Structures are given as C-alpha cells and as structure tokens.
Amino acid sequence: MNFCSDNVAGITPEIMAAIEKANQGTMPSYGADAITARVEQRLAEIFERDVVAFPVVTGTSANALALSTLTPPYGAIYCHPEAHIMVDECGAPELYTGGAKLVPIAGDNGKLSAKSVAHALDNARAGDVHHVQPAAISLTQASECGTTYTATEVGAIGEIAKRHKVKLHMDGARFANAVAHLNVSPAQMTWQAGVDVLSFGATKNGALAAEVVVFFDKALAESFGFRRKRAGHLISKMRFVSAQLDAYFENDLWLKLARHANSMAQQLVGGLKPIPGVTLLYPVEANEIFIRLPLDIVAGLRKAGFDFYDWPGAAPGTIRLVTSFATKAEDVAAFIMKANSLAKVAS
C-alpha cells in the first residue's frame, strides 16, 4: 500500500525475463550487441523516423548528458521552476554542460506556456557578451505536477524555439504516462512538434534501471557517445540495459503499463474528491495526484499502513500519491474506503 512513488515498484515480469534471456552466452560489449541495435530500430518504428539512441541507466544522466549536447558552458537552459533538472538533479545539468545556467520560467500546473517562453527569449539579450546565451528549452512530460503538455502546446513552444534558434529537450521520465493519457502518437508529441532530443524513461514504468536518450536530429548526436563515456555512463555489459528497453517496447508494453498506472490514479482521485474538505491541487493527467486532505485523515491513513509523501512547501495536509504499473486495484479501493471512513468519524 505504498503510494510514495512509482520508483518503489519492482520490475515487470516481461523485463525480468528479458534480462534473464540476455544472460545466456556472450555478446559484444559497450553497446555493440544485437539487442542494443534492435532497441534503436524499435524506437525508429515508434517515432516513425530514423533516430539515434543511447541507453543509459538513470534519468539524471539522460537529462544532463542530453542537455550538454545542446548547450555551451555560457548557455541558458529554460525550464519550469519545478522541473526535475532544476530541483532534483543536484547540479548535474550544470556540471555536464560545463557551467550552463538554468533559467526558471514560472507557469501554471507545472508547465511552461508559449507566451512565457516567448517573453523570456525575446528579452534574453542574445548576442550580449555580458549575459548567458539562449541555448535550450527543457519541457517535462508528464510534468512534476502530474499534468501533460498537449502536442499543440509542445508545438507552440517548438515554433518559438525554432524562431530563436534554440534547441528543445523533453524530459520524458513519465513520457509513457503522458502519451497514454493524451492518446497521441509519440511522433506527434516529439519531433513533429519541434523536439530535438528526448530523455525516454523506463525505470519508473517497470524497468530495473533503463532510460534512453533519443535524438531526432542525427547531427546533434555526434558528441553524445564521447560525453556518455567521459561521464562514466557507457555500460560495458550494455546488453542488460538494452534488454530492458527491448522488452519495454515490444508489443507496446510501455503503453500497457502506463495505462494501468494512469487508470489507478483516476480511480484513486475519483474516490477521494467527494470527501468533505478535500482539495485537488492540479488536474490528474498521468499517474500523480497532488491533494490536500484534513490532517486527521492524513494521520489515520498513515496509521492504517498507507505510505505517501507530504509535499514540501505546501499547506499542511498536502500529499502526493503516485500509482504505478504494479499498483493493485484492491489497494486503491482500500485507500479510498479508509479515507472515507475517517472522514465520517471526523464529521
């Protein structure tokens, strides 16, 4: 009954089986194996165009190394103040870019708006030697508030990026959840909307440790292999990382897992919203719920054995609930039932 994060879940059986299968015999090292090549081919099919793909084992390395290919040391990376690269990566983007500056742009519901991005870039003083130079925009999909960018919203920001000659990165740690919610093609969500590089996450959605950086512009990928090696993220037995991704993409497993997580989130929020005194902070468009409950209900849920995070900086009683591919419907039902029973006692 743990709703702290999708990272608390284990590994989906299909991916575990793929790791075991990859353990048979020998294969070339450092990504020269057939499984890694097949992952790139699967991604080309998913995105309906040729891509260059680099498996890594953490989302932080995916984001930081991707951004390092887009941004010089004197560059600026524009992102939301709640973005993972801003709040949760301990300066990794700054480290791997050699000192580029993260520039936050405020936006409702954890998202950047085309208007605010345009305003920031219009006033960025491009060409002025006294200021960091606009280099990249990073969007988090789904956002840190559990909301999603529509393909139209991404496209509007992509147009601004193109006009200002900056690159567009997408942090897709929960990309699967966003695509599943919006029911659009991965192509529409990314390169067709102007995205240059995607950090495509699998770890939160059933893998052991697997992310993949997907370049839609091959020219941008030229230095990534060297950067990955220099950063210590070129895995010698890459087949075990790629095997996870291979299984993840086979028969659209990634979407099946995400749809389950999203469905559990919808069931959970649907059962909590009618409770008196409950406030939903953001629309639930993926697998995260940010909600404020009466303090006695929060305490009672914890006492009953449910785990979740208090949300830092928010009003007392504000919690985050995250569902995953492994969330059980009976745990969701038990959470709702307990919250309702505590509400009745309080009334």
Short mmCIF file of C-alpha atoms in Angstrom, two decimals:
data_model
loop_
_atom_site.label_atom_id
_atom_site.label_comp_id
_atom_site.label_asym_id
_atom_site.label_seq_id
_atom_site.Cartn_x
_atom_site.Cartn_y
_atom_site.Cartn_z
CA MET A 1 0.00 0.00 0.00
CA ASN A 2 2.85 2.30 -0.93
CA PHE A 3 1.89 5.40 -2.91
CA CYS A 4 5.16 7.30 -2.34
CA SER A 5 6.47 6.98 -5.90
CA ASP A 6 6.47 4.80 -8.99
CA ASN A 7 10.13 4.17 -8.12
CA VAL A 8 9.06 1.98 -5.19
CA ALA A 9 7.57 -0.60 -7.56
CA GLY A 10 9.60 -3.58 -8.75
CA ILE A 11 10.29 -4.88 -12.23
CA THR A 12 7.60 -6.08 -14.59
CA PRO A 13 7.90 -9.83 -15.39
CA GLU A 14 8.45 -9.27 -19.10
CA ILE A 15 11.51 -7.12 -18.42
CA MET A 16 12.86 -9.50 -15.79
CA ALA A 17 12.56 -12.33 -18.30
CA ALA A 18 14.38 -10.27 -20.92
CA ILE A 19 17.29 -9.67 -18.54
CA GLU A 20 17.50 -13.40 -17.83
CA LYS A 21 17.45 -14.18 -21.56
CA ALA A 22 20.25 -11.68 -22.18
CA ASN A 23 22.31 -13.54 -19.59
CA GLN A 24 22.67 -16.57 -21.84
CA GLY A 25 26.02 -16.87 -23.57
CA THR A 26 28.28 -13.99 -24.59
CA MET A 27 27.69 -10.80 -26.56
CA PRO A 28 29.80 -7.86 -27.74
CA SER A 29 30.33 -5.20 -25.09
CA TYR A 30 29.75 -1.43 -24.83
CA GLY A 31 26.56 -1.45 -26.89
CA ALA A 32 27.88 -3.29 -29.94
CA ASP A 33 25.39 -6.13 -29.35
CA ALA A 34 22.33 -7.04 -31.40
CA ILE A 35 19.89 -6.16 -28.60
CA THR A 36 21.07 -2.55 -28.46
CA ALA A 37 20.80 -2.29 -32.24
CA ARG A 38 17.26 -3.68 -32.06
CA VAL A 39 16.28 -1.05 -29.47
CA GLU A 40 17.24 1.71 -31.88
CA GLN A 41 15.19 0.03 -34.62
CA ARG A 42 12.18 -0.27 -32.31
CA LEU A 43 12.47 3.42 -31.50
CA ALA A 44 12.59 4.28 -35.19
CA GLU A 45 9.31 2.39 -35.60
CA ILE A 46 7.73 4.05 -32.56
CA PHE A 47 8.67 7.55 -33.71
CA GLU A 48 8.14 6.89 -37.44
CA ARG A 49 11.59 8.14 -38.45
CA ASP A 50 15.25 7.26 -38.13
CA VAL A 51 16.69 8.17 -34.75
CA VAL A 52 19.98 7.85 -32.88
CA ALA A 53 19.51 6.29 -29.45
CA PHE A 54 21.80 5.93 -26.44
CA PRO A 55 20.78 3.74 -23.48
CA VAL A 56 21.77 4.94 -20.02
CA VAL A 57 20.77 3.79 -16.54
CA THR A 58 19.48 6.95 -14.82
CA GLY A 59 17.16 9.78 -15.69
CA THR A 60 19.62 12.32 -14.34
CA SER A 61 22.34 11.14 -16.71
CA ALA A 62 19.87 11.11 -19.60
CA ASN A 63 18.81 14.70 -18.97
CA ALA A 64 22.20 16.14 -18.10
CA LEU A 65 24.07 14.49 -20.96
CA ALA A 66 21.36 15.32 -23.48
CA LEU A 67 21.41 18.95 -22.44
CA SER A 68 25.20 19.01 -22.62
CA THR A 69 24.99 18.34 -26.36
CA LEU A 70 22.65 21.30 -26.82
CA THR A 71 24.17 23.91 -24.54
CA PRO A 72 27.60 25.56 -24.33
CA PRO A 73 29.08 26.49 -20.93
CA TYR A 74 27.88 30.07 -21.42
CA GLY A 75 24.40 28.96 -22.43
CA ALA A 76 21.00 29.23 -20.77
CA ILE A 77 18.54 26.35 -20.37
CA TYR A 78 14.95 27.49 -19.82
CA CYS A 79 12.72 25.27 -17.69
CA HIS A 80 9.90 25.32 -15.16
CA PRO A 81 10.88 26.09 -11.53
CA GLU A 82 9.58 22.64 -10.51
CA ALA A 83 11.42 20.79 -13.30
CA HIS A 84 13.44 17.77 -12.24
CA ILE A 85 16.59 19.31 -13.74
CA MET A 86 16.06 22.39 -11.58
CA VAL A 87 15.06 20.76 -8.27
CA ASP A 88 16.20 17.16 -8.13
CA GLU A 89 19.42 16.62 -10.06
CA CYS A 90 21.99 18.20 -7.71
CA GLY A 91 23.54 20.43 -10.38
CA ALA A 92 24.14 17.61 -12.88
CA PRO A 93 22.98 19.67 -15.89
CA GLU A 94 25.33 22.48 -14.88
CA LEU A 95 28.17 20.00 -14.36
CA TYR A 96 27.87 18.18 -17.67
CA THR A 97 27.31 21.34 -19.71
CA GLY A 98 30.42 22.84 -18.14
CA GLY A 99 28.53 25.58 -16.34
CA ALA A 100 25.40 26.45 -18.32
CA LYS A 101 22.74 28.33 -16.35
CA LEU A 102 19.25 27.00 -15.64
CA VAL A 103 16.75 29.82 -16.06
CA PRO A 104 13.33 29.15 -14.47
CA ILE A 105 10.15 30.38 -16.12
CA ALA A 106 7.03 30.27 -13.95
CA GLY A 107 3.92 28.54 -15.27
CA ASP A 108 0.62 27.19 -14.01
CA ASN A 109 0.19 23.47 -13.27
CA GLY A 110 3.88 22.70 -13.63
CA LYS A 111 4.02 23.69 -17.30
CA LEU A 112 5.65 26.37 -19.39
CA SER A 113 3.39 28.39 -21.66
CA ALA A 114 4.33 29.51 -25.14
CA LYS A 115 3.68 33.11 -24.10
CA SER A 116 6.04 33.00 -21.13
CA VAL A 117 8.75 31.24 -23.12
CA ALA A 118 8.47 33.80 -25.91
CA HIS A 119 8.70 36.64 -23.39
CA ALA A 120 11.83 35.13 -21.80
CA LEU A 121 13.58 34.59 -25.12
CA ASP A 122 12.54 37.95 -26.53
CA ASN A 123 14.25 39.55 -23.54
CA ALA A 124 17.26 37.24 -23.27
CA ARG A 125 19.72 39.75 -24.76
CA ALA A 126 21.07 37.32 -27.30
CA GLY A 127 24.47 38.41 -28.54
CA ASP A 128 25.25 40.46 -25.43
CA VAL A 129 28.57 39.23 -24.06
CA HIS A 130 27.53 40.13 -20.52
CA HIS A 131 24.69 37.58 -20.44
CA VAL A 132 24.29 33.84 -20.78
CA GLN A 133 23.08 33.00 -24.25
CA PRO A 134 19.78 31.22 -25.01
CA ALA A 135 20.60 27.62 -25.95
CA ALA A 136 17.85 25.20 -24.94
CA ILE A 137 14.36 24.80 -23.54
CA SER A 138 13.51 21.74 -21.43
CA LEU A 139 9.94 20.50 -21.03
CA THR A 140 8.96 17.83 -18.50
CA GLN A 141 6.42 15.36 -19.91
CA ALA A 142 4.45 14.49 -17.83
CA SER A 143 5.19 17.48 -15.60
CA GLU A 144 6.28 17.36 -11.97
CA CYS A 145 2.71 18.31 -11.08
CA GLY A 146 1.26 15.32 -12.90
CA THR A 147 -0.06 17.36 -15.81
CA THR A 148 0.68 16.90 -19.51
CA TYR A 149 1.56 19.10 -22.45
CA THR A 150 -0.69 18.56 -25.45
CA ALA A 151 1.02 18.14 -28.80
CA THR A 152 -0.31 21.58 -29.72
CA GLU A 153 1.29 23.13 -26.63
CA VAL A 154 4.61 21.45 -27.38
CA GLY A 155 4.37 22.58 -30.99
CA ALA A 156 3.79 26.20 -30.00
CA ILE A 157 6.92 26.16 -27.83
CA GLY A 158 8.77 24.33 -30.60
CA GLU A 159 7.96 27.15 -33.00
CA ILE A 160 9.36 29.69 -30.54
CA ALA A 161 12.50 27.60 -30.12
CA LYS A 162 12.96 27.45 -33.87
CA ARG A 163 12.44 31.19 -34.24
CA HIS A 164 15.05 31.93 -31.61
CA LYS A 165 17.43 29.21 -32.84
CA VAL A 166 17.46 27.29 -29.57
CA LYS A 167 17.02 23.55 -29.12
CA LEU A 168 14.10 21.79 -27.46
CA HIS A 169 14.68 18.97 -24.97
CA MET A 170 11.97 16.84 -23.40
CA ASP A 171 12.44 15.15 -20.03
CA GLY A 172 10.28 12.09 -20.54
CA ALA A 173 10.74 10.21 -17.29
CA ARG A 174 6.96 9.67 -17.44
CA PHE A 175 6.66 10.03 -21.21
CA ALA A 176 4.68 6.79 -21.41
CA ASN A 177 2.07 8.09 -18.97
CA ALA A 178 1.70 11.30 -20.98
CA VAL A 179 1.29 9.51 -24.31
CA ALA A 180 -1.20 7.08 -22.78
CA HIS A 181 -3.26 9.92 -21.32
CA LEU A 182 -3.28 12.09 -24.44
CA ASN A 183 -3.73 9.18 -26.86
CA VAL A 184 -1.48 10.76 -29.49
CA SER A 185 1.41 9.26 -31.41
CA PRO A 186 4.92 9.60 -29.99
CA ALA A 187 5.88 11.34 -33.24
CA GLN A 188 3.19 14.00 -32.78
CA MET A 189 4.37 14.58 -29.23
CA THR A 190 8.05 14.98 -30.11
CA TRP A 191 9.85 15.69 -33.36
CA GLN A 192 6.74 16.72 -35.26
CA ALA A 193 6.23 19.35 -32.55
CA GLY A 194 9.84 20.54 -32.68
CA VAL A 195 11.51 18.38 -30.02
CA ASP A 196 15.18 17.79 -30.83
CA VAL A 197 16.06 15.24 -28.14
CA LEU A 198 14.02 13.14 -25.72
CA SER A 199 15.05 11.52 -22.46
CA PHE A 200 12.75 8.48 -22.70
CA GLY A 201 12.21 6.90 -19.28
CA ALA A 202 11.51 3.26 -18.48
CA THR A 203 12.65 2.89 -14.87
CA LYS A 204 9.54 4.44 -13.32
CA ASN A 205 7.35 2.29 -15.55
CA GLY A 206 8.55 -1.25 -14.92
CA ALA A 207 12.27 -1.41 -15.73
CA LEU A 208 15.15 -2.11 -13.36
CA ALA A 209 17.38 0.77 -14.48
CA ALA A 210 16.92 1.86 -18.07
CA GLU A 211 16.48 5.16 -19.86
CA VAL A 212 17.30 6.04 -23.44
CA VAL A 213 18.29 9.36 -24.99
CA VAL A 214 16.64 9.68 -28.39
CA PHE A 215 17.99 12.18 -30.93
CA PHE A 216 15.71 13.15 -33.79
CA ASP A 217 18.48 15.21 -35.40
CA LYS A 218 21.46 12.94 -36.02
CA ALA A 219 23.87 15.87 -36.21
CA LEU A 220 23.14 16.75 -32.60
CA ALA A 221 24.12 13.25 -31.51
CA GLU A 222 27.71 13.41 -32.75
CA SER A 223 29.30 14.19 -29.39
CA PHE A 224 26.95 12.23 -27.15
CA GLY A 225 28.85 8.94 -27.28
CA PHE A 226 32.01 10.65 -26.09
CA ARG A 227 30.17 12.58 -23.41
CA ARG A 228 28.50 9.42 -22.15
CA LYS A 229 31.85 7.63 -21.90
CA ARG A 230 33.60 10.58 -20.24
CA ALA A 231 30.79 10.80 -17.68
CA GLY A 232 31.12 7.13 -16.76
CA HIS A 233 27.75 6.13 -18.19
CA LEU A 234 28.87 3.84 -21.02
CA ILE A 235 27.98 0.45 -19.52
CA SER A 236 30.32 -2.36 -20.58
CA LYS A 237 27.56 -5.00 -20.40
CA MET A 238 25.12 -2.74 -22.20
CA ARG A 239 23.02 -5.69 -23.33
CA PHE A 240 21.42 -5.85 -19.88
CA VAL A 241 20.26 -2.25 -20.11
CA SER A 242 19.13 -2.66 -23.70
CA ALA A 243 17.31 -5.91 -22.91
CA GLN A 244 15.08 -3.96 -20.54
CA LEU A 245 14.28 -1.42 -23.25
CA ASP A 246 13.81 -4.12 -25.87
CA ALA A 247 11.14 -5.80 -23.76
CA TYR A 248 9.67 -2.42 -22.77
CA PHE A 249 8.97 -1.50 -26.37
CA GLU A 250 7.92 -4.94 -27.61
CA ASN A 251 4.18 -5.15 -28.32
CA ASP A 252 3.70 -1.68 -26.78
CA LEU A 253 4.32 -2.97 -23.26
CA TRP A 254 5.36 0.56 -22.25
CA LEU A 255 1.89 1.89 -23.06
CA LYS A 256 0.09 -1.02 -21.42
CA LEU A 257 1.97 -0.43 -18.17
CA ALA A 258 1.38 3.31 -18.28
CA ARG A 259 -2.33 2.91 -18.97
CA HIS A 260 -2.67 0.77 -15.87
CA ALA A 261 -0.85 3.32 -13.71
CA ASN A 262 -2.98 6.14 -15.11
CA SER A 263 -6.17 4.17 -14.58
CA MET A 264 -5.28 3.52 -10.94
CA ALA A 265 -4.65 7.25 -10.44
CA GLN A 266 -8.05 8.11 -11.92
CA GLN A 267 -9.78 5.59 -9.68
CA LEU A 268 -7.96 6.91 -6.64
CA VAL A 269 -8.67 10.58 -7.22
CA GLY A 270 -12.25 9.80 -8.18
CA GLY A 271 -12.80 8.20 -4.79
CA LEU A 272 -11.13 11.00 -2.83
CA LYS A 273 -12.53 14.16 -4.42
CA PRO A 274 -16.06 13.83 -2.94
CA ILE A 275 -14.72 13.74 0.64
CA PRO A 276 -15.55 16.99 2.50
CA GLY A 277 -12.53 19.24 2.98
CA VAL A 278 -10.53 17.70 0.14
CA THR A 279 -8.79 19.99 -2.38
CA LEU A 280 -7.20 18.75 -5.61
CA LEU A 281 -4.23 20.94 -6.47
CA TYR A 282 -3.73 20.01 -10.14
CA PRO A 283 -5.58 18.09 -12.84
CA VAL A 284 -4.68 14.39 -12.76
CA GLU A 285 -3.39 13.67 -16.26
CA ALA A 286 -0.86 10.91 -15.62
CA ASN A 287 -0.11 8.85 -12.51
CA GLU A 288 0.49 11.53 -9.87
CA ILE A 289 -2.07 13.10 -7.55
CA PHE A 290 -1.44 16.24 -5.50
CA ILE A 291 -4.22 16.60 -2.99
CA ARG A 292 -4.92 18.29 0.34
CA LEU A 293 -6.76 16.25 2.97
CA PRO A 294 -7.81 17.09 6.52
CA LEU A 295 -4.90 16.41 8.86
CA ASP A 296 -6.76 13.76 10.86
CA ILE A 297 -7.43 11.81 7.68
CA VAL A 298 -3.75 12.01 6.67
CA ALA A 299 -2.70 10.76 10.09
CA GLY A 300 -5.32 8.00 10.06
CA LEU A 301 -4.21 6.76 6.64
CA ARG A 302 -0.62 6.52 7.78
CA LYS A 303 -1.64 4.70 10.93
CA ALA A 304 -3.54 2.21 8.77
CA GLY A 305 -0.33 1.39 6.88
CA PHE A 306 -0.53 3.57 3.76
CA ASP A 307 2.70 5.26 2.65
CA PHE A 308 2.89 8.56 0.77
CA TYR A 309 4.83 11.81 0.84
CA ASP A 310 3.89 15.10 2.42
CA TRP A 311 4.53 17.69 -0.28
CA PRO A 312 7.26 20.15 0.82
CA GLY A 313 6.43 23.84 0.84
CA ALA A 314 2.69 23.25 0.56
CA ALA A 315 -0.04 23.78 3.14
CA PRO A 316 -0.37 21.16 5.91
CA GLY A 317 -2.25 18.10 4.74
CA THR A 318 -0.96 18.35 1.17
CA ILE A 319 0.28 14.97 -0.02
CA ARG A 320 1.46 13.37 -3.24
CA LEU A 321 0.09 10.00 -4.27
CA VAL A 322 1.74 8.11 -7.12
CA THR A 323 0.44 4.97 -8.79
CA SER A 324 2.47 2.58 -10.94
CA PHE A 325 2.23 -0.35 -13.31
CA ALA A 326 2.16 -2.56 -10.23
CA THR A 327 -0.49 -0.72 -8.21
CA LYS A 328 -3.26 -3.08 -7.16
CA ALA A 329 -6.90 -2.10 -7.57
CA GLU A 330 -7.62 -3.52 -4.13
CA ASP A 331 -5.04 -1.18 -2.55
CA VAL A 332 -6.65 1.79 -4.27
CA ALA A 333 -10.07 0.67 -3.05
CA ALA A 334 -8.72 0.19 0.48
CA PHE A 335 -7.21 3.68 0.49
CA ILE A 336 -10.50 5.23 -0.63
CA MET A 337 -12.52 3.22 1.86
CA LYS A 338 -10.24 4.17 4.75
CA ALA A 339 -10.21 7.86 3.82
CA ASN A 340 -14.00 7.90 3.66
CA SER A 341 -14.38 6.10 6.97
CA LEU A 342 -12.00 8.57 8.63
CA ALA A 343 -13.99 11.46 7.15
CA LYS A 344 -17.21 10.06 8.65
CA VAL A 345 -15.58 9.75 12.07
CA ALA A 346 -14.35 13.36 11.83
CA SER A 347 -17.81 14.63 10.93
#
